[in-house]
Short mmCIF file of C-alpha atoms in Angstrom, two decimals:
data_model
loop_
_atom_site.label_atom_id
_atom_site.label_comp_id
_atom_site.label_asym_id
_atom_site.label_seq_id
_atom_site.Cartn_x
_atom_site.Cartn_y
_atom_site.Cartn_z
CA MET A 1 125.95 -159.38 -82.48
CA ASN A 2 122.46 -159.59 -83.70
CA ILE A 3 119.01 -158.20 -82.29
CA THR A 4 117.16 -160.17 -79.99
CA LEU A 5 113.40 -161.14 -80.23
CA SER A 6 112.69 -158.74 -77.18
CA GLN A 7 114.32 -155.68 -79.18
CA ALA A 8 112.49 -156.43 -82.16
CA GLU A 9 109.39 -156.52 -80.25
CA ALA A 10 110.28 -152.97 -78.75
CA VAL A 11 111.04 -151.76 -82.06
CA ILE A 12 107.86 -152.92 -83.76
CA GLU A 13 105.96 -151.57 -80.94
CA ALA A 14 107.47 -148.01 -81.33
CA ALA A 15 106.67 -148.27 -84.93
CA LYS A 16 103.17 -149.17 -84.28
CA LYS A 17 102.68 -146.48 -82.00
CA ARG A 18 104.30 -143.90 -84.38
CA ALA A 19 102.13 -145.19 -87.29
CA ALA A 20 98.74 -144.76 -85.29
CA ALA A 21 99.74 -141.24 -84.19
CA ILE A 22 100.23 -140.35 -87.98
CA ASP A 23 96.91 -142.30 -88.80
CA THR A 24 98.24 -145.00 -91.27
CA LYS A 25 98.49 -148.62 -91.27
CA MET A 26 102.07 -150.32 -91.62
CA ASP A 27 103.74 -153.67 -92.54
CA ILE A 28 106.58 -153.42 -90.04
CA CYS A 29 109.87 -156.04 -90.48
CA VAL A 30 112.64 -156.25 -88.04
CA VAL A 31 115.39 -158.73 -89.45
CA ASP A 32 118.90 -159.35 -87.86
CA ALA A 33 122.25 -158.11 -89.01
CA GLY A 34 122.32 -161.40 -91.95
CA ALA A 35 118.71 -160.26 -93.11
CA ASN A 36 117.21 -163.05 -91.41
CA LEU A 37 113.53 -162.34 -89.86
CA VAL A 38 113.22 -162.03 -86.59
CA ALA A 39 109.96 -160.17 -86.06
CA PHE A 40 106.87 -158.93 -88.15
CA ALA A 41 103.75 -157.21 -87.58
CA ARG A 42 100.87 -156.27 -90.21
CA MET A 43 98.86 -153.78 -88.53
CA ASP A 44 95.04 -154.22 -89.19
CA GLY A 45 94.03 -152.87 -92.78
CA ALA A 46 97.61 -152.55 -93.80
CA TRP A 47 98.00 -153.60 -97.50
CA ILE A 48 99.03 -157.15 -98.33
CA GLY A 49 101.05 -155.88 -101.05
CA SER A 50 103.37 -153.92 -98.62
CA ILE A 51 104.42 -157.31 -96.77
CA ASP A 52 107.21 -157.92 -99.19
CA ILE A 53 108.13 -154.34 -99.64
CA SER A 54 108.78 -154.09 -95.81
CA PHE A 55 110.91 -157.03 -95.73
CA LYS A 56 112.98 -156.03 -98.66
CA LYS A 57 113.58 -152.54 -97.23
CA ALA A 58 114.76 -154.16 -94.11
CA LYS A 59 116.68 -156.68 -96.14
CA THR A 60 118.36 -153.86 -98.02
CA SER A 61 119.45 -152.11 -95.13
CA ALA A 62 120.75 -154.88 -93.06
CA TRP A 63 122.86 -155.85 -96.07
CA PHE A 64 124.29 -152.45 -97.28
CA THR A 65 124.36 -151.32 -93.59
CA MET A 66 122.64 -148.13 -94.60
CA ASP A 67 119.18 -146.85 -94.45
CA THR A 68 117.17 -147.12 -97.82
CA ALA A 69 116.89 -143.33 -98.03
CA SER A 70 120.65 -142.98 -98.35
CA LEU A 71 120.64 -145.36 -101.35
CA THR A 72 117.94 -143.72 -103.33
CA PRO A 73 119.89 -140.85 -104.93
CA LEU A 74 122.62 -143.83 -105.76
CA VAL A 75 120.14 -145.80 -107.70
CA LYS A 76 118.77 -143.23 -110.39
CA PRO A 77 119.68 -143.38 -113.93
CA ASP A 78 123.01 -142.17 -114.68
CA ALA A 79 123.92 -143.01 -110.85
CA PRO A 80 126.53 -145.43 -109.83
CA LEU A 81 124.30 -148.03 -108.59
CA PHE A 82 121.40 -147.93 -111.10
CA ASN A 83 119.32 -151.04 -111.05
CA ILE A 84 120.99 -152.53 -107.94
CA GLU A 85 117.51 -153.40 -106.96
CA HIS A 86 117.57 -156.30 -109.22
CA SER A 87 120.55 -157.81 -107.45
CA ASN A 88 120.15 -160.25 -104.43
CA GLY A 89 116.63 -161.66 -104.89
CA GLY A 90 115.29 -158.12 -105.16
CA LEU A 91 116.18 -155.07 -103.18
CA ILE A 92 114.15 -151.72 -102.19
CA THR A 93 115.90 -148.51 -102.54
CA PHE A 94 113.42 -145.87 -101.53
CA PRO A 95 113.02 -144.89 -98.05
CA GLY A 96 111.65 -146.91 -95.22
CA GLY A 97 114.28 -149.17 -94.26
CA VAL A 98 116.50 -147.94 -91.51
CA VAL A 99 119.35 -149.70 -89.91
CA ILE A 100 119.35 -150.74 -86.01
CA LYS A 101 122.59 -150.04 -84.31
CA ASN A 102 123.69 -151.23 -80.42
CA SER A 103 125.00 -148.61 -78.06
CA GLU A 104 128.74 -149.17 -79.57
CA GLY A 105 127.27 -148.08 -83.28
CA GLU A 106 127.25 -151.73 -84.44
CA VAL A 107 124.60 -152.56 -87.12
CA ILE A 108 122.47 -155.25 -85.21
CA GLY A 109 119.63 -155.46 -87.67
CA ALA A 110 117.16 -153.05 -89.75
CA ILE A 111 113.50 -152.28 -89.63
CA GLY A 112 111.60 -151.88 -93.10
CA VAL A 113 108.31 -150.49 -93.36
CA SER A 114 105.68 -150.02 -95.78
CA GLY A 115 102.06 -149.00 -96.12
CA SER A 116 101.94 -145.52 -96.91
CA SER A 117 103.98 -142.60 -98.59
CA VAL A 118 107.78 -143.16 -98.35
CA GLU A 119 107.92 -140.30 -96.06
CA ASN A 120 105.57 -141.84 -93.52
CA ASP A 121 107.15 -145.08 -93.88
CA HIS A 122 110.55 -143.53 -93.30
CA ASP A 123 109.21 -141.63 -90.26
CA VAL A 124 107.77 -144.97 -88.69
CA ALA A 125 111.07 -146.62 -89.69
CA VAL A 126 113.10 -144.26 -87.66
CA ALA A 127 110.54 -144.34 -84.77
CA GLY A 128 111.01 -148.00 -84.69
CA ALA A 129 114.71 -148.04 -84.78
CA SER A 130 115.03 -145.33 -82.29
CA ALA A 131 113.20 -147.61 -79.56
CA LEU A 132 116.64 -149.11 -78.94
#
């Protein structure tokens, strides 16, 4: 099962609301379980360079079925997945990508957020994913 457009739009709305609450501008990407784009929003004034980063965070979360924050310690030098970000056409392994699950706990997609500190990116992504 994959996230629907209606669900993806709800995720984006929740993420935009959280970004506004913490006074930041974000690029927000929602993909399905196969990492295919479902919905995207670039808040007014958000960095253009963060468009690609938000997509890669969402893609990474969907493909590895985990939040990118969980990958961060695994990709440091001397860690088991060091340099994995160079695979699959480019991944992002720092916080801001969060899996989206249905009520049965199955991954149906992921959200990727970029445009601020990684702490804020993760916070906004969690808010978006929590909308479902």
